[in-house]
PDB file of C-alpha atoms in Angstrom:
ATOM      1  CA  MET A   1     -21.251   5.292 -15.704  1.00 44.00           C
ATOM      2  CA  ASN A   2     -24.560   6.955 -14.957  1.00 45.00           C
ATOM      3  CA  TRP A   3     -24.738   8.553 -11.524  1.00 43.00           C
ATOM      4  CA  ASN A   4     -28.347   9.783 -11.771  1.00 45.00           C
ATOM      5  CA  LYS A   5     -30.302   6.505 -11.473  1.00 46.00           C
ATOM      6  CA  ALA A   6     -32.279   6.688  -8.166  1.00 48.00           C
ATOM      7  CA  ARG A   7     -31.667   3.090  -7.250  1.00 75.00           C
ATOM      8  CA  ASP A   8     -27.949   2.792  -8.190  1.00 92.00           C
ATOM      9  CA  MET A   9     -25.423   2.129  -5.438  1.00 98.00           C
ATOM     10  CA  LYS A  10     -22.455   4.442  -6.019  1.00 98.00           C
ATOM     11  CA  ILE A  11     -19.070   3.304  -4.682  1.00 98.00           C
ATOM     12  CA  GLU A  12     -15.969   5.415  -4.569  1.00 98.00           C
ATOM     13  CA  ILE A  13     -12.515   3.907  -3.838  1.00 98.00           C
ATOM     14  CA  LEU A  14     -10.821   6.583  -1.721  1.00 98.00           C
ATOM     15  CA  GLY A  15      -7.488   4.758  -1.229  1.00 98.00           C
ATOM     16  CA  CYS A  16      -5.622   1.844  -2.706  1.00 97.00           C
ATOM     17  CA  ARG A  17      -2.413   1.562  -0.739  1.00 98.00           C
ATOM     18  CA  GLY A  18      -1.730  -1.210   1.815  1.00 97.00           C
ATOM     19  CA  LYS A  19       0.458  -0.928   4.834  1.00 96.00           C
ATOM     20  CA  ILE A  20       3.602  -0.043   2.960  1.00 97.00           C
ATOM     21  CA  LYS A  21       5.736   3.082   2.284  1.00 95.00           C
ATOM     22  CA  ALA A  22       5.562   2.884  -1.459  1.00 92.00           C
ATOM     23  CA  SER A  23       3.102   5.183  -3.198  1.00 93.00           C
ATOM     24  CA  ALA A  24       2.376   6.596  -6.672  1.00 96.00           C
ATOM     25  CA  PRO A  25       0.086   9.235  -8.111  1.00 94.00           C
ATOM     26  CA  ASN A  26      -3.428   7.864  -7.976  1.00 96.00           C
ATOM     27  CA  TYR A  27      -2.385   5.058  -5.633  1.00 98.00           C
ATOM     28  CA  LYS A  28      -1.224   6.843  -2.539  1.00 97.00           C
ATOM     29  CA  ASN A  29      -4.059   6.857  -0.007  1.00 98.00           C
ATOM     30  CA  HIS A  30      -4.629   4.039   2.417  1.00 98.00           C
ATOM     31  CA  SER A  31      -7.925   2.096   2.523  1.00 98.00           C
ATOM     32  CA  GLY A  32     -11.371   3.674   2.455  1.00 98.00           C
ATOM     33  CA  PHE A  33     -14.681   3.090   0.516  1.00 98.00           C
ATOM     34  CA  LEU A  34     -17.452   5.600   0.338  1.00 98.00           C
ATOM     35  CA  ILE A  35     -20.954   4.377  -0.575  1.00 98.00           C
ATOM     36  CA  ASP A  36     -23.437   6.924  -1.912  1.00 98.00           C
ATOM     37  CA  ASP A  37     -21.356   9.781  -0.404  1.00 98.00           C
ATOM     38  CA  LYS A  38     -22.582   8.820   3.113  1.00 98.00           C
ATOM     39  CA  LEU A  39     -21.463   5.383   4.331  1.00 98.00           C
ATOM     40  CA  LEU A  40     -17.696   5.102   4.838  1.00 99.00           C
ATOM     41  CA  ILE A  41     -15.967   1.685   5.193  1.00 99.00           C
ATOM     42  CA  ASP A  42     -12.508   2.107   6.795  1.00 99.00           C
ATOM     43  CA  VAL A  43     -10.736   5.414   7.427  1.00 98.00           C
ATOM     44  CA  GLY A  44      -7.131   4.902   6.239  1.00 98.00           C
ATOM     45  CA  GLU A  45      -6.612   8.601   5.933  1.00 98.00           C
ATOM     46  CA  LYS A  46      -7.853  11.419   8.195  1.00 98.00           C
ATOM     47  CA  ALA A  47      -8.792  13.444   5.109  1.00 98.00           C
ATOM     48  CA  PHE A  48     -11.577  10.952   4.281  1.00 98.00           C
ATOM     49  CA  LEU A  49     -13.524  12.572   7.096  1.00 98.00           C
ATOM     50  CA  GLU A  50     -13.676  15.770   5.073  1.00 98.00           C
ATOM     51  CA  ARG A  51     -16.223  13.954   2.854  1.00 98.00           C
ATOM     52  CA  LYS A  52     -18.605  14.235   5.835  1.00 98.00           C
ATOM     53  CA  PRO A  53     -19.923  10.671   5.942  1.00 98.00           C
ATOM     54  CA  LYS A  54     -23.015   9.935   8.003  1.00 98.00           C
ATOM     55  CA  ALA A  55     -21.718   6.670   9.437  1.00 98.00           C
ATOM     56  CA  ILE A  56     -18.461   4.671   9.510  1.00 99.00           C
ATOM     57  CA  ILE A  57     -17.744   0.936   9.530  1.00 98.00           C
ATOM     58  CA  PHE A  58     -14.348  -0.575  10.218  1.00 99.00           C
ATOM     59  CA  THR A  59     -13.234  -3.946   8.831  1.00 98.00           C
ATOM     60  CA  HIS A  60     -10.416  -4.120  11.436  1.00 98.00           C
ATOM     61  CA  PHE A  61      -8.078  -1.798  13.277  1.00 98.00           C
ATOM     62  CA  HIS A  62      -4.779  -1.902  11.504  1.00 98.00           C
ATOM     63  CA  PRO A  63      -3.450   1.685  10.917  1.00 98.00           C
ATOM     64  CA  ASP A  64      -3.896   1.547   7.136  1.00 98.00           C
ATOM     65  CA  HIS A  65      -7.638   1.061   7.790  1.00 98.00           C
ATOM     66  CA  ALA A  66      -7.823   3.266  10.843  1.00 98.00           C
ATOM     67  CA  PHE A  67      -5.409   6.157  10.638  1.00 98.00           C
ATOM     68  CA  PHE A  68      -5.580   7.159  14.278  1.00 98.00           C
ATOM     69  CA  VAL A  69      -4.114   3.815  15.477  1.00 98.00           C
ATOM     70  CA  PHE A  70      -0.665   4.753  14.120  1.00 96.00           C
ATOM     71  CA  LYS A  71      -0.431   7.834  16.324  1.00 93.00           C
ATOM     72  CA  GLU A  72      -2.516   6.397  19.102  1.00 97.00           C
ATOM     73  CA  GLU A  73      -5.065   9.199  18.956  1.00 97.00           C
ATOM     74  CA  THR A  74      -8.586   8.870  20.352  1.00 98.00           C
ATOM     75  CA  PHE A  75     -11.228   8.628  17.639  1.00 98.00           C
ATOM     76  CA  SER A  76     -14.609   9.847  18.602  1.00 98.00           C
ATOM     77  CA  PRO A  77     -16.542  11.335  15.697  1.00 97.00           C
ATOM     78  CA  GLU A  78     -20.140  12.632  16.321  1.00 97.00           C
ATOM     79  CA  ILE A  79     -21.658  10.146  13.849  1.00 98.00           C
ATOM     80  CA  PRO A  80     -22.397   6.507  14.379  1.00 98.00           C
ATOM     81  CA  HIS A  81     -19.299   4.243  13.968  1.00 98.00           C
ATOM     82  CA  TYR A  82     -19.070   0.495  14.056  1.00 98.00           C
ATOM     83  CA  GLY A  83     -16.426  -2.269  14.169  1.00 98.00           C
ATOM     84  CA  PRO A  84     -15.908  -5.979  14.824  1.00 98.00           C
ATOM     85  CA  GLU A  85     -14.599  -5.475  18.362  1.00 98.00           C
ATOM     86  CA  THR A  86     -13.896  -2.931  21.066  1.00 98.00           C
ATOM     87  CA  HIS A  87     -10.857  -0.759  20.764  1.00 98.00           C
ATOM     88  CA  PRO A  88      -9.233   1.493  23.522  1.00 98.00           C
ATOM     89  CA  LEU A  89      -8.930   4.436  21.158  1.00 98.00           C
ATOM     90  CA  ILE A  90     -12.590   4.368  20.127  1.00 98.00           C
ATOM     91  CA  PRO A  91     -14.771   5.052  23.273  1.00 98.00           C
ATOM     92  CA  LYS A  92     -18.139   5.289  21.355  1.00 98.00           C
ATOM     93  CA  LEU A  93     -17.719   2.373  18.989  1.00 98.00           C
ATOM     94  CA  LYS A  94     -20.675   0.199  18.377  1.00 98.00           C
ATOM     95  CA  ILE A  95     -19.999  -3.534  17.853  1.00 98.00           C
ATOM     96  CA  ILE A  96     -21.432  -5.032  14.729  1.00 98.00           C
ATOM     97  CA  SER A  97     -21.791  -8.806  15.113  1.00 96.00           C
ATOM     98  CA  ALA A  98     -25.088  -9.472  13.254  1.00 98.00           C
ATOM     99  CA  LYS A  99     -27.175  -8.139  10.396  1.00 98.00           C
ATOM    100  CA  THR A 100     -27.795  -4.459  11.089  1.00 98.00           C
ATOM    101  CA  GLU A 101     -29.579  -1.632   9.315  1.00 98.00           C
ATOM    102  CA  ILE A 102     -27.388   1.525   8.917  1.00 98.00           C
ATOM    103  CA  LEU A 103     -28.631   4.536   7.036  1.00 98.00           C
ATOM    104  CA  GLY A 104     -31.112   2.355   5.225  1.00 98.00           C
ATOM    105  CA  TYR A 105     -28.501  -0.237   4.149  1.00 98.00           C
ATOM    106  CA  SER A 106     -28.621  -3.839   5.278  1.00 98.00           C
ATOM    107  CA  ILE A 107     -25.115  -4.602   6.667  1.00 98.00           C
ATOM    108  CA  SER A 108     -24.115  -8.224   7.307  1.00 98.00           C
ATOM    109  CA  PRO A 109     -20.725  -8.777   8.929  1.00 98.00           C
ATOM    110  CA  ILE A 110     -18.877 -11.683   7.551  1.00 98.00           C
ATOM    111  CA  PRO A 111     -15.974 -13.088   9.697  1.00 98.00           C
ATOM    112  CA  VAL A 112     -12.638 -13.021   7.854  1.00 98.00           C
ATOM    113  CA  ILE A 113      -9.319 -14.516   8.933  1.00 98.00           C
ATOM    114  CA  HIS A 114      -6.604 -11.901   8.686  1.00 98.00           C
ATOM    115  CA  ALA A 115      -4.840 -10.688  11.832  1.00 97.00           C
ATOM    116  CA  LYS A 116      -3.149 -12.573  14.583  1.00 94.00           C
ATOM    117  CA  ASN A 117      -4.610 -10.590  17.467  1.00 94.00           C
ATOM    118  CA  LEU A 118      -7.529  -8.636  15.952  1.00 96.00           C
ATOM    119  CA  LYS A 119     -10.939  -9.581  14.744  1.00 98.00           C
ATOM    120  CA  SER A 120     -11.741  -8.820  11.124  1.00 98.00           C
ATOM    121  CA  ASN A 121     -14.956  -8.495   9.285  1.00 98.00           C
ATOM    122  CA  GLY A 122     -15.938  -8.255   5.684  1.00 98.00           C
ATOM    123  CA  TYR A 123     -19.319  -6.676   5.041  1.00 98.00           C
ATOM    124  CA  LEU A 124     -22.140  -7.573   2.690  1.00 98.00           C
ATOM    125  CA  VAL A 125     -23.903  -4.267   1.934  1.00 98.00           C
ATOM    126  CA  GLU A 126     -27.444  -4.441   0.405  1.00 98.00           C
ATOM    127  CA  LYS A 127     -29.934  -1.850  -0.660  1.00 98.00           C
ATOM    128  CA  ASP A 128     -32.701  -1.692  -3.362  1.00 97.00           C
ATOM    129  CA  GLY A 129     -31.732  -5.182  -4.691  1.00 96.00           C
ATOM    130  CA  LYS A 130     -27.972  -4.295  -5.048  1.00 98.00           C
ATOM    131  CA  ARG A 131     -25.502  -6.521  -3.204  1.00 98.00           C
ATOM    132  CA  VAL A 132     -21.853  -5.648  -2.748  1.00 98.00           C
ATOM    133  CA  PHE A 133     -19.314  -7.538  -0.631  1.00 98.00           C
ATOM    134  CA  PHE A 134     -16.299  -5.742   0.936  1.00 98.00           C
ATOM    135  CA  THR A 135     -13.678  -8.315   2.154  1.00 98.00           C
ATOM    136  CA  GLY A 136     -11.255  -6.141   3.905  1.00 98.00           C
ATOM    137  CA  ASP A 137      -7.889  -7.853   4.252  1.00 98.00           C
ATOM    138  CA  VAL A 138      -7.938 -11.605   3.883  1.00 98.00           C
ATOM    139  CA  ALA A 139      -5.884 -14.630   4.775  1.00 98.00           C
ATOM    140  CA  TRP A 140      -8.878 -16.863   4.405  1.00 97.00           C
ATOM    141  CA  ILE A 141     -12.742 -16.981   4.540  1.00 98.00           C
ATOM    142  CA  GLU A 142     -14.358 -20.172   5.775  1.00 97.00           C
ATOM    143  CA  LYS A 143     -16.582 -21.950   3.270  1.00 96.00           C
ATOM    144  CA  ALA A 144     -19.662 -21.616   5.542  1.00 96.00           C
ATOM    145  CA  HIS A 145     -19.278 -17.782   5.524  1.00 97.00           C
ATOM    146  CA  LEU A 146     -18.892 -17.743   1.726  1.00 97.00           C
ATOM    147  CA  LYS A 147     -22.268 -19.484   1.558  1.00 96.00           C
ATOM    148  CA  GLU A 148     -23.765 -16.777   3.719  1.00 95.00           C
ATOM    149  CA  ILE A 149     -22.664 -14.199   1.161  1.00 97.00           C
ATOM    150  CA  GLY A 150     -24.272 -15.859  -1.927  1.00 96.00           C
ATOM    151  CA  GLN A 151     -24.352 -14.197  -5.290  1.00 98.00           C
ATOM    152  CA  VAL A 152     -23.425 -10.487  -5.277  1.00 98.00           C
ATOM    153  CA  ASP A 153     -23.147  -7.750  -7.976  1.00 98.00           C
ATOM    154  CA  LEU A 154     -19.629  -6.729  -7.002  1.00 98.00           C
ATOM    155  CA  ILE A 155     -16.795  -7.747  -4.689  1.00 98.00           C
ATOM    156  CA  VAL A 156     -14.184  -5.266  -3.455  1.00 98.00           C
ATOM    157  CA  THR A 157     -11.122  -7.091  -2.230  1.00 98.00           C
ATOM    158  CA  GLU A 158      -7.404  -6.788  -1.655  1.00 98.00           C
ATOM    159  CA  ALA A 159      -4.231  -7.082  -3.801  1.00 98.00           C
ATOM    160  CA  THR A 160      -1.426  -7.129  -1.269  1.00 98.00           C
ATOM    161  CA  LEU A 161       0.281 -10.052  -2.854  1.00 98.00           C
ATOM    162  CA  ILE A 162       0.133 -11.265  -6.422  1.00 98.00           C
ATOM    163  CA  GLN A 163       1.678 -14.669  -6.006  1.00 98.00           C
ATOM    164  CA  LYS A 164      -0.372 -17.769  -5.340  1.00 97.00           C
ATOM    165  CA  GLY A 165      -0.537 -18.583  -1.695  1.00 97.00           C
ATOM    166  CA  GLY A 166       0.271 -15.014  -0.669  1.00 98.00           C
ATOM    167  CA  ARG A 167       1.976 -14.862   2.670  1.00 97.00           C
ATOM    168  CA  ILE A 168       0.313 -16.897   5.385  1.00 97.00           C
ATOM    169  CA  ASN A 169       1.825 -17.094   8.878  1.00 97.00           C
ATOM    170  CA  ARG A 170       0.944 -19.693  11.505  1.00 96.00           C
ATOM    171  CA  SER A 171       0.865 -19.487  15.260  1.00 94.00           C
ATOM    172  CA  GLY A 172      -0.363 -22.720  16.911  1.00 92.00           C
ATOM    173  CA  ASP A 173      -3.687 -23.513  15.273  1.00 90.00           C
ATOM    174  CA  LYS A 174      -4.122 -19.905  13.969  1.00 93.00           C
ATOM    175  CA  ILE A 175      -3.287 -18.574  10.555  1.00 96.00           C
ATOM    176  CA  TYR A 176      -2.983 -14.871   9.680  1.00 98.00           C
ATOM    177  CA  GLY A 177      -1.597 -12.645   6.914  1.00 98.00           C
ATOM    178  CA  HIS A 178      -2.639 -12.114   3.321  1.00 98.00           C
ATOM    179  CA  THR A 179      -3.534 -14.672   0.747  1.00 98.00           C
ATOM    180  CA  GLY A 180      -2.620 -14.158  -2.951  1.00 98.00           C
ATOM    181  CA  ILE A 181      -4.721 -12.713  -5.774  1.00 98.00           C
ATOM    182  CA  PRO A 182      -5.007 -16.169  -7.523  1.00 98.00           C
ATOM    183  CA  ASP A 183      -6.464 -17.607  -4.348  1.00 98.00           C
ATOM    184  CA  LEU A 184      -8.923 -14.695  -4.017  1.00 98.00           C
ATOM    185  CA  LEU A 185     -10.037 -15.199  -7.547  1.00 97.00           C
ATOM    186  CA  ARG A 186     -10.568 -18.872  -6.924  1.00 97.00           C
ATOM    187  CA  ILE A 187     -12.701 -18.455  -3.784  1.00 97.00           C
ATOM    188  CA  LEU A 188     -14.564 -15.163  -4.676  1.00 98.00           C
ATOM    189  CA  GLY A 189     -14.900 -15.511  -8.466  1.00 97.00           C
ATOM    190  CA  PRO A 190     -17.871 -17.914  -8.226  1.00 97.00           C
ATOM    191  CA  LEU A 191     -19.712 -15.316  -6.132  1.00 98.00           C
ATOM    192  CA  SER A 192     -19.619 -12.334  -8.538  1.00 98.00           C
ATOM    193  CA  PRO A 193     -18.966 -11.473 -12.215  1.00 97.00           C
ATOM    194  CA  LYS A 194     -16.993  -8.416 -11.118  1.00 98.00           C
ATOM    195  CA  LEU A 195     -14.105  -8.120  -8.602  1.00 98.00           C
ATOM    196  CA  VAL A 196     -12.392  -4.847  -7.715  1.00 98.00           C
ATOM    197  CA  PHE A 197      -8.784  -5.232  -6.519  1.00 98.00           C
ATOM    198  CA  THR A 198      -7.251  -2.509  -4.221  1.00 98.00           C
ATOM    199  CA  HIS A 199      -4.940  -2.393  -1.188  1.00 98.00           C
ATOM    200  CA  TYR A 200      -1.878  -2.829  -3.348  1.00 98.00           C
ATOM    201  CA  GLY A 201       1.374  -4.160  -1.923  1.00 98.00           C
ATOM    202  CA  ASP A 202       4.983  -3.550  -2.908  1.00 97.00           C
ATOM    203  CA  TRP A 203       4.712  -5.628  -6.109  1.00 98.00           C
ATOM    204  CA  PHE A 204       2.384  -2.988  -7.636  1.00 98.00           C
ATOM    205  CA  TYR A 205       4.407   0.244  -7.291  1.00 97.00           C
ATOM    206  CA  ASN A 206       7.518  -0.191  -9.429  1.00 94.00           C
ATOM    207  CA  LYS A 207       5.602   0.136 -12.690  1.00 96.00           C
ATOM    208  CA  PRO A 208       1.898   0.618 -11.950  1.00 97.00           C
ATOM    209  CA  GLU A 209       0.777   0.513 -15.565  1.00 97.00           C
ATOM    210  CA  GLU A 210       2.552  -2.801 -16.102  1.00 98.00           C
ATOM    211  CA  SER A 211       1.098  -4.107 -12.841  1.00 98.00           C
ATOM    212  CA  ILE A 212      -2.387  -3.219 -13.961  1.00 98.00           C
ATOM    213  CA  ARG A 213      -1.827  -5.257 -17.236  1.00 98.00           C
ATOM    214  CA  LYS A 214      -0.591  -8.197 -15.182  1.00 98.00           C
ATOM    215  CA  LEU A 215      -3.650  -8.017 -12.938  1.00 98.00           C
ATOM    216  CA  LYS A 216      -6.029  -7.843 -15.881  1.00 98.00           C
ATOM    217  CA  SER A 217      -4.263 -10.804 -17.501  1.00 97.00           C
ATOM    218  CA  MET A 218      -5.498 -12.938 -14.540  1.00 97.00           C
ATOM    219  CA  GLU A 219      -9.153 -12.592 -15.598  1.00 96.00           C
ATOM    220  CA  THR A 220     -10.988 -15.835 -16.261  1.00 90.00           C
ATOM    221  CA  GLU A 221     -14.104 -16.504 -18.311  1.00 89.00           C
ATOM    222  CA  GLY A 222     -17.092 -14.906 -16.514  1.00 90.00           C
ATOM    223  CA  THR A 223     -14.972 -12.820 -14.106  1.00 94.00           C
ATOM    224  CA  VAL A 224     -14.067  -9.194 -14.868  1.00 98.00           C
ATOM    225  CA  ILE A 225     -11.114  -7.741 -12.801  1.00 98.00           C
ATOM    226  CA  ILE A 226     -11.361  -4.033 -12.084  1.00 98.00           C
ATOM    227  CA  PRO A 227      -7.995  -2.599 -10.949  1.00 98.00           C
ATOM    228  CA  ALA A 228      -8.774   0.291  -8.466  1.00 98.00           C
ATOM    229  CA  SER A 229      -7.214   3.676  -8.236  1.00 98.00           C
ATOM    230  CA  ASP A 230      -7.682   6.443  -5.729  1.00 98.00           C
ATOM    231  CA  GLY A 231     -10.938   8.144  -6.658  1.00 98.00           C
ATOM    232  CA  LEU A 232     -12.317   5.376  -8.865  1.00 98.00           C
ATOM    233  CA  ARG A 233     -16.103   5.452  -8.986  1.00 98.00           C
ATOM    234  CA  ILE A 234     -18.224   2.453  -9.670  1.00 98.00           C
ATOM    235  CA  ASP A 235     -22.015   2.624 -10.232  1.00 97.00           C
ATOM    236  CA  ILE A 236     -23.875  -0.686  -9.383  1.00 95.00           C
TER     237      ILE A 236
END
């Protein structure tokens, strides 16, 4: 991977662990994605702030994506920070509900169904002709929103559950939870030739090397699966 091209978008996966206790070397940090060393999507670990991002965007406010929620600490960094809805622990949060320019990137929030009582966004990030979609956690994405995304160079999505159907809960007319990797491949595969899977669940941690082989075996013609690890860098 060449990190010297002026127009490349550089993505670093800072953390791969979902909201579980299990961890392993190279797969222990909670969620975070750093773009070009300056735009941080999700802050699953306080240590991510040591990278000195210039702006932060949250997909949603579960503690594995927002470390301060677990300890109920106020989060008020002196850089712009955005999210899908207000939160009592984030007094200076800016709501992102429409296409917005942040640090020269075009950021389009894409509504994602995931949590029972929280709003969730995925984000389409565009710059210099490069287009990357970060799903965040997913129970489902409506077809109309998939059309909004269109064709992209890369999708970064989750791998909480490897079985088809995942674990979807229902409350009245609402669904929430995590869909399975086979379902994500089906709905996202047509949008991009490359899918990065991260945010691993319990299934992954018993034998990570074997789990990676299982994940790679799910590739279909025209779709490359990239299993993430903490610190993985991808040049688009």
